[in-house]
mmCIF file of C-alpha atoms and ligand atoms in Angstrom:
data_model
loop_
_atom_site.group_PDB
_atom_site.id
_atom_site.type_symbol
_atom_site.label_atom_id
_atom_site.label_comp_id
_atom_site.label_asym_id
_atom_site.label_seq_id
_atom_site.Cartn_x
_atom_site.Cartn_y
_atom_site.Cartn_z
ATOM 1 C CA UNK A 134 -9.412 -5.671 14.853
ATOM 2 C CA UNK A 135 -7.346 -4.173 12.062
ATOM 3 C CA UNK A 136 -7.752 -0.407 12.239
ATOM 4 C CA UNK A 137 -6.168 0.704 9.003
ATOM 5 C CA UNK A 138 -4.584 3.937 7.927
ATOM 6 C CA UNK A 139 -4.186 3.890 4.153
ATOM 7 C CA UNK A 140 -1.479 6.068 2.584
ATOM 8 C CA UNK A 141 -1.508 6.977 -1.118
ATOM 9 C CA UNK A 142 -0.324 9.611 -3.557
ATOM 10 C CA UNK A 143 -2.508 8.952 -6.578
ATOM 11 C CA UNK A 144 -5.786 7.613 -7.892
ATOM 12 C CA UNK A 145 -6.375 5.188 -5.047
ATOM 13 C CA UNK A 146 -7.813 2.206 -6.909
ATOM 14 C CA UNK A 147 -6.187 -0.158 -4.397
ATOM 15 C CA UNK A 148 -7.684 1.852 -1.548
ATOM 16 C CA UNK A 149 -11.041 1.510 -3.324
ATOM 17 C CA UNK A 150 -10.586 -2.273 -3.548
ATOM 18 C CA UNK A 151 -9.953 -2.366 0.211
ATOM 19 C CA UNK A 152 -13.019 -0.209 0.914
ATOM 20 C CA UNK A 153 -15.128 -2.452 -1.348
ATOM 21 C CA UNK A 154 -13.883 -5.650 0.328
ATOM 22 C CA UNK A 155 -14.755 -4.255 3.766
ATOM 23 C CA UNK A 156 -18.210 -3.211 2.563
ATOM 24 C CA UNK A 157 -18.724 -6.642 0.944
ATOM 25 C CA UNK A 158 -17.764 -8.355 4.211
ATOM 26 C CA UNK A 159 -14.802 -10.267 2.753
ATOM 27 C CA UNK A 160 -12.264 -8.173 4.682
ATOM 28 C CA UNK A 161 -12.767 -7.796 8.416
ATOM 29 C CA UNK A 162 -11.142 -4.468 9.101
ATOM 30 C CA UNK A 163 -11.999 -0.832 9.443
ATOM 31 C CA UNK A 164 -10.354 2.165 7.806
ATOM 32 C CA UNK A 165 -9.724 4.861 10.379
ATOM 33 C CA UNK A 166 -8.227 7.389 7.947
ATOM 34 C CA UNK A 167 -6.772 7.870 4.466
ATOM 35 C CA UNK A 168 -3.665 10.046 4.216
ATOM 36 C CA UNK A 169 -1.992 11.612 1.214
ATOM 37 C CA UNK A 170 1.057 13.766 0.587
ATOM 38 C CA UNK A 171 -0.687 15.094 -2.558
ATOM 39 C CA UNK A 172 -3.433 17.577 -1.792
ATOM 40 C CA UNK A 173 -5.622 16.835 -4.822
ATOM 41 C CA UNK A 174 -4.949 13.084 -5.027
ATOM 42 C CA UNK A 175 -8.125 11.224 -5.987
ATOM 43 C CA UNK A 176 -7.524 8.724 -3.169
ATOM 44 C CA UNK A 177 -8.711 11.443 -0.740
ATOM 45 C CA UNK A 178 -11.893 11.977 -2.741
ATOM 46 C CA UNK A 179 -12.601 8.227 -2.672
ATOM 47 C CA UNK A 180 -12.279 8.255 1.124
ATOM 48 C CA UNK A 181 -14.610 11.252 1.482
ATOM 49 C CA UNK A 182 -17.250 9.495 -0.619
ATOM 50 C CA UNK A 183 -17.267 6.728 1.987
ATOM 51 C CA UNK A 184 -17.221 9.090 4.975
ATOM 52 C CA UNK A 185 -13.673 8.092 5.871
ATOM 53 C CA UNK A 186 -11.469 10.886 7.280
ATOM 54 C CA UNK A 187 -9.291 12.084 4.368
ATOM 55 C CA UNK A 188 -6.179 13.975 5.390
ATOM 56 C CA UNK A 189 -3.527 15.762 3.369
ATOM 57 C CA UNK A 190 -0.142 16.209 5.035
ATOM 58 C CA UNK A 191 2.779 18.289 3.836
ATOM 59 C CA UNK A 192 6.162 16.543 3.478
ATOM 60 C CA UNK A 193 8.179 19.729 2.943
ATOM 61 C CA UNK A 194 11.104 20.325 2.883
ATOM 62 C CA UNK A 195 11.672 16.746 1.680
ATOM 63 C CA UNK A 196 10.870 15.712 -1.909
ATOM 64 C CA UNK A 197 11.102 11.928 -1.739
ATOM 65 C CA UNK A 198 10.760 10.873 1.883
ATOM 66 C CA UNK A 199 8.496 11.244 4.899
ATOM 67 C CA UNK A 200 10.761 12.436 7.673
ATOM 68 C CA UNK A 201 11.349 15.085 10.349
ATOM 69 C CA UNK A 202 8.445 17.304 11.392
ATOM 70 C CA UNK A 203 6.171 15.869 8.716
ATOM 71 C CA UNK A 204 6.726 12.386 10.121
ATOM 72 C CA UNK A 205 5.929 13.598 13.655
ATOM 73 C CA UNK A 206 2.772 15.205 12.325
ATOM 74 C CA UNK A 207 1.744 11.942 10.660
ATOM 75 C CA UNK A 208 2.390 9.968 13.861
ATOM 76 C CA UNK A 209 0.092 12.352 15.694
ATOM 77 C CA UNK A 210 -2.635 11.987 13.038
ATOM 78 C CA UNK A 211 -2.384 8.189 13.318
ATOM 79 C CA UNK A 212 -2.696 8.337 17.109
ATOM 80 C CA UNK A 213 -5.678 10.701 16.916
ATOM 81 C CA UNK A 214 -7.437 8.264 14.572
ATOM 82 C CA UNK A 215 -6.458 5.205 16.611
ATOM 83 C CA UNK A 216 -4.837 3.430 13.643
ATOM 84 C CA UNK A 217 -3.014 0.189 14.495
ATOM 85 C CA UNK A 218 -1.904 -0.857 10.996
ATOM 86 C CA UNK A 219 -0.685 0.974 7.871
ATOM 87 C CA UNK A 220 -1.402 -0.044 4.283
ATOM 88 C CA UNK A 221 0.674 1.844 1.716
ATOM 89 C CA UNK A 222 -1.303 1.935 -1.529
ATOM 90 C CA UNK A 223 0.553 3.897 -4.183
ATOM 91 C CA UNK A 224 2.384 6.037 -1.610
ATOM 92 C CA UNK A 225 5.350 7.437 -3.515
ATOM 93 C CA UNK A 226 7.636 8.449 -0.669
ATOM 94 C CA UNK A 227 10.195 6.524 1.328
ATOM 95 C CA UNK A 228 9.104 5.835 4.885
ATOM 96 C CA UNK A 229 11.820 6.492 7.459
ATOM 97 C CA UNK A 230 12.701 5.138 10.914
ATOM 98 C CA UNK A 231 10.269 7.116 13.080
ATOM 99 C CA UNK A 232 7.165 5.712 11.397
ATOM 100 C CA UNK A 233 8.791 2.340 10.659
ATOM 101 C CA UNK A 234 9.680 1.775 14.306
ATOM 102 C CA UNK A 235 6.296 2.955 15.562
ATOM 103 C CA UNK A 236 4.595 0.474 13.212
ATOM 104 C CA UNK A 237 7.200 -2.312 13.110
ATOM 105 C CA UNK A 238 5.580 -5.396 11.597
ATOM 106 C CA UNK A 239 2.371 -3.428 11.129
ATOM 107 C CA UNK A 240 3.013 -1.708 7.796
ATOM 108 C CA UNK A 241 2.559 -3.292 4.362
ATOM 109 C CA UNK A 242 2.871 -2.113 0.765
ATOM 110 C CA UNK A 243 1.778 -3.163 -2.709
ATOM 111 C CA UNK A 244 4.286 -3.115 -5.554
ATOM 112 C CA UNK A 245 3.637 -3.590 -9.298
ATOM 113 C CA UNK A 246 6.185 -6.361 -9.952
ATOM 114 C CA UNK A 247 7.089 -9.803 -8.677
ATOM 115 C CA UNK A 248 9.616 -8.850 -5.995
ATOM 116 C CA UNK A 249 12.529 -9.181 -5.599
ATOM 117 C CA UNK A 250 12.574 -8.329 -9.322
ATOM 118 C CA UNK A 251 12.149 -4.678 -10.303
ATOM 119 C CA UNK A 252 11.982 -2.876 -6.930
ATOM 120 C CA UNK A 253 11.756 0.900 -6.609
ATOM 121 C CA UNK A 254 9.991 3.438 -8.792
ATOM 122 C CA UNK A 255 8.115 2.299 -11.931
ATOM 123 C CA UNK A 256 8.440 -1.421 -11.228
ATOM 124 C CA UNK A 257 5.782 -2.242 -13.844
ATOM 125 C CA UNK A 258 7.558 -0.241 -16.556
ATOM 126 C CA UNK A 259 10.939 -1.752 -15.694
ATOM 127 C CA UNK A 260 9.476 -5.271 -16.043
ATOM 128 C CA UNK A 261 7.743 -4.437 -19.351
ATOM 129 C CA UNK A 262 10.870 -2.831 -20.825
ATOM 130 C CA UNK A 263 12.927 -5.850 -19.765
ATOM 131 C CA UNK A 264 10.623 -8.021 -21.877
ATOM 132 C CA UNK A 265 9.387 -10.356 -19.154
ATOM 133 C CA UNK A 266 6.718 -12.858 -20.236
ATOM 134 C CA UNK A 267 5.232 -13.123 -16.764
ATOM 135 C CA UNK A 268 4.998 -10.432 -14.153
ATOM 136 C CA UNK A 269 2.566 -9.443 -11.425
ATOM 137 C CA UNK A 270 2.189 -7.711 -8.106
ATOM 138 C CA UNK A 271 3.519 -8.217 -4.607
ATOM 139 C CA UNK A 272 2.089 -7.341 -1.212
ATOM 140 C CA UNK A 273 4.936 -7.195 1.304
ATOM 141 C CA UNK A 274 5.889 -5.963 4.744
ATOM 142 C CA UNK A 275 7.710 -2.643 4.783
ATOM 143 C CA UNK A 276 11.201 -2.631 6.249
ATOM 144 C CA UNK A 277 14.073 -0.135 6.065
ATOM 145 C CA UNK A 278 15.008 -1.147 2.501
ATOM 146 C CA UNK A 279 13.225 -0.251 -0.727
ATOM 147 C CA UNK A 280 10.669 -3.031 -1.418
ATOM 148 C CA UNK A 281 12.764 -5.577 0.493
ATOM 149 C CA UNK A 282 10.347 -6.716 3.242
ATOM 150 C CA UNK A 283 8.926 -10.245 3.545
ATOM 151 C CA UNK A 284 6.437 -11.203 0.845
ATOM 152 C CA UNK A 285 2.823 -11.775 1.916
ATOM 153 C CA UNK A 286 0.977 -12.295 -1.370
ATOM 154 C CA UNK A 287 1.749 -12.329 -5.092
ATOM 155 C CA UNK A 288 -0.384 -12.637 -8.226
ATOM 156 C CA UNK A 289 0.956 -13.426 -11.671
ATOM 157 C CA UNK A 290 -0.098 -12.193 -15.114
ATOM 158 C CA UNK A 291 1.139 -13.227 -18.549
ATOM 159 C CA UNK A 292 2.554 -10.566 -20.867
ATOM 160 C CA UNK A 293 1.208 -11.538 -24.302
ATOM 161 C CA UNK A 294 2.904 -10.621 -27.602
ATOM 162 C CA UNK A 295 0.195 -8.076 -28.380
ATOM 163 C CA UNK A 296 0.315 -6.375 -24.994
ATOM 164 C CA UNK A 297 1.242 -2.718 -24.697
ATOM 165 C CA UNK A 298 2.524 -1.364 -21.381
ATOM 166 C CA UNK A 299 -0.977 0.013 -20.791
ATOM 167 C CA UNK A 300 -2.797 -3.278 -21.456
ATOM 168 C CA UNK A 301 -0.288 -5.146 -19.286
ATOM 169 C CA UNK A 302 -0.845 -2.689 -16.426
ATOM 170 C CA UNK A 303 -4.611 -3.046 -16.754
ATOM 171 C CA UNK A 304 -4.286 -6.787 -16.111
ATOM 172 C CA UNK A 305 -1.797 -6.147 -13.325
ATOM 173 C CA UNK A 306 -4.025 -3.634 -11.539
ATOM 174 C CA UNK A 307 -6.957 -6.061 -11.640
ATOM 175 C CA UNK A 308 -4.768 -8.589 -9.802
ATOM 176 C CA UNK A 309 -3.596 -5.965 -7.310
ATOM 177 C CA UNK A 310 -7.204 -5.311 -6.395
ATOM 178 C CA UNK A 311 -7.576 -9.003 -5.460
ATOM 179 C CA UNK A 312 -4.165 -9.424 -3.817
ATOM 180 C CA UNK A 313 -4.320 -6.483 -1.398
ATOM 181 C CA UNK A 314 -7.641 -7.189 0.352
ATOM 182 C CA UNK A 315 -6.736 -10.892 0.435
ATOM 183 C CA UNK A 316 -3.409 -10.163 2.159
ATOM 184 C CA UNK A 317 -5.086 -7.876 4.678
ATOM 185 C CA UNK A 318 -7.668 -10.520 5.512
ATOM 186 C CA UNK A 319 -4.895 -13.070 6.142
ATOM 187 C CA UNK A 320 -3.346 -10.558 8.542
ATOM 188 C CA UNK A 321 -6.729 -9.898 10.158
ATOM 189 C CA UNK A 322 -6.923 -13.650 10.790
ATOM 190 C CA UNK A 323 -3.359 -13.663 12.242
ATOM 191 C CA UNK A 324 -2.280 -16.080 9.539
ATOM 192 C CA UNK A 325 0.875 -14.156 8.678
ATOM 193 C CA UNK A 326 4.123 -13.974 10.627
ATOM 194 C CA UNK A 327 6.626 -11.175 10.314
ATOM 195 C CA UNK A 328 10.221 -12.292 10.805
ATOM 196 C CA UNK A 329 9.036 -15.429 12.529
ATOM 197 C CA UNK A 330 6.676 -13.870 15.027
ATOM 198 C CA UNK A 331 2.983 -13.152 15.257
ATOM 199 C CA UNK A 332 1.712 -9.662 14.667
ATOM 200 C CA UNK A 333 0.271 -8.205 17.843
ATOM 201 C CA UNK A 334 -2.294 -5.488 17.295
ATOM 202 C CA UNK A 335 -2.284 -2.707 19.844
HETATM 203 C C1 LIG B 607 -0.179 0.579 -7.849
HETATM 204 O O1 LIG B 607 0.020 -0.050 -9.084
HETATM 205 C C2 LIG B 607 0.924 0.199 -6.892
HETATM 206 O O2 LIG B 607 1.414 -1.102 -7.094
HETATM 207 C C3 LIG B 607 1.973 1.222 -7.222
HETATM 208 O O3 LIG B 607 1.266 2.410 -7.438
HETATM 209 C C4 LIG B 607 -0.014 2.095 -7.985
HETATM 210 C C5 LIG B 607 -1.062 2.859 -7.205
HETATM 211 O O4 LIG B 607 -2.294 2.773 -7.833
HETATM 212 N N1 LIG B 607 2.907 1.370 -6.157
HETATM 213 C C6 LIG B 607 4.199 1.615 -6.341
HETATM 214 O O5 LIG B 607 4.704 1.739 -7.442
HETATM 215 C C7 LIG B 607 5.019 1.715 -5.069
HETATM 216 N N2 LIG B 607 6.408 1.748 -5.369
HETATM 217 P P1 LIG B 607 -3.620 3.247 -7.088
HETATM 218 O O6 LIG B 607 -3.358 4.661 -6.560
HETATM 219 O O7 LIG B 607 -4.672 3.249 -8.155
HETATM 220 O O8 LIG B 607 -3.890 2.282 -5.972
#
């Protein structure tokens, strides 16, 4: 059984899509906890509304990464909640070795571009500014690089002449909300390999 910990820093619409898919019975998983580095992030409120433990953790003194004592604290929270898989959903910090090694092959992310194009921050904006005619989203395994892990699922959208950045992102987010639960269900069914091997849930 996938026992998910979902990490996010913002509004949590992807987390909501995962919650909805579980409640609709199309995703066979449970969410053990939702974690955020941002105290008032709406993702935490979404979790509370569904009686899912919602936990804020402090990343200080680091601004862009989860490391050191904060990472140890997060590992303890994950153990306390018996999480065996991590879904990053709009989590805006770089995950470092301690968490990566503890969840090797058991951590995935969603990114708002067709990787390997436009990795890193603001992938959607970078693609729009570049003038791409097609873009989309990618669900991928997390490795030590920035958005470099093996691709699990992608969805494509067309960027029409009349599209603004906002209207493009609206279409993109709608596809993210399909792609993420779908990818998780494939993993729940052990249909995805990571670096040529099966994922073993603890
Ligand atoms: C999503 O578009 C996701 O692809 C992006 O943040 C948004 C979170 O939205 N992630 C990244 O840019 C990661 N580098 P949400 O909080 O509504 O799910």
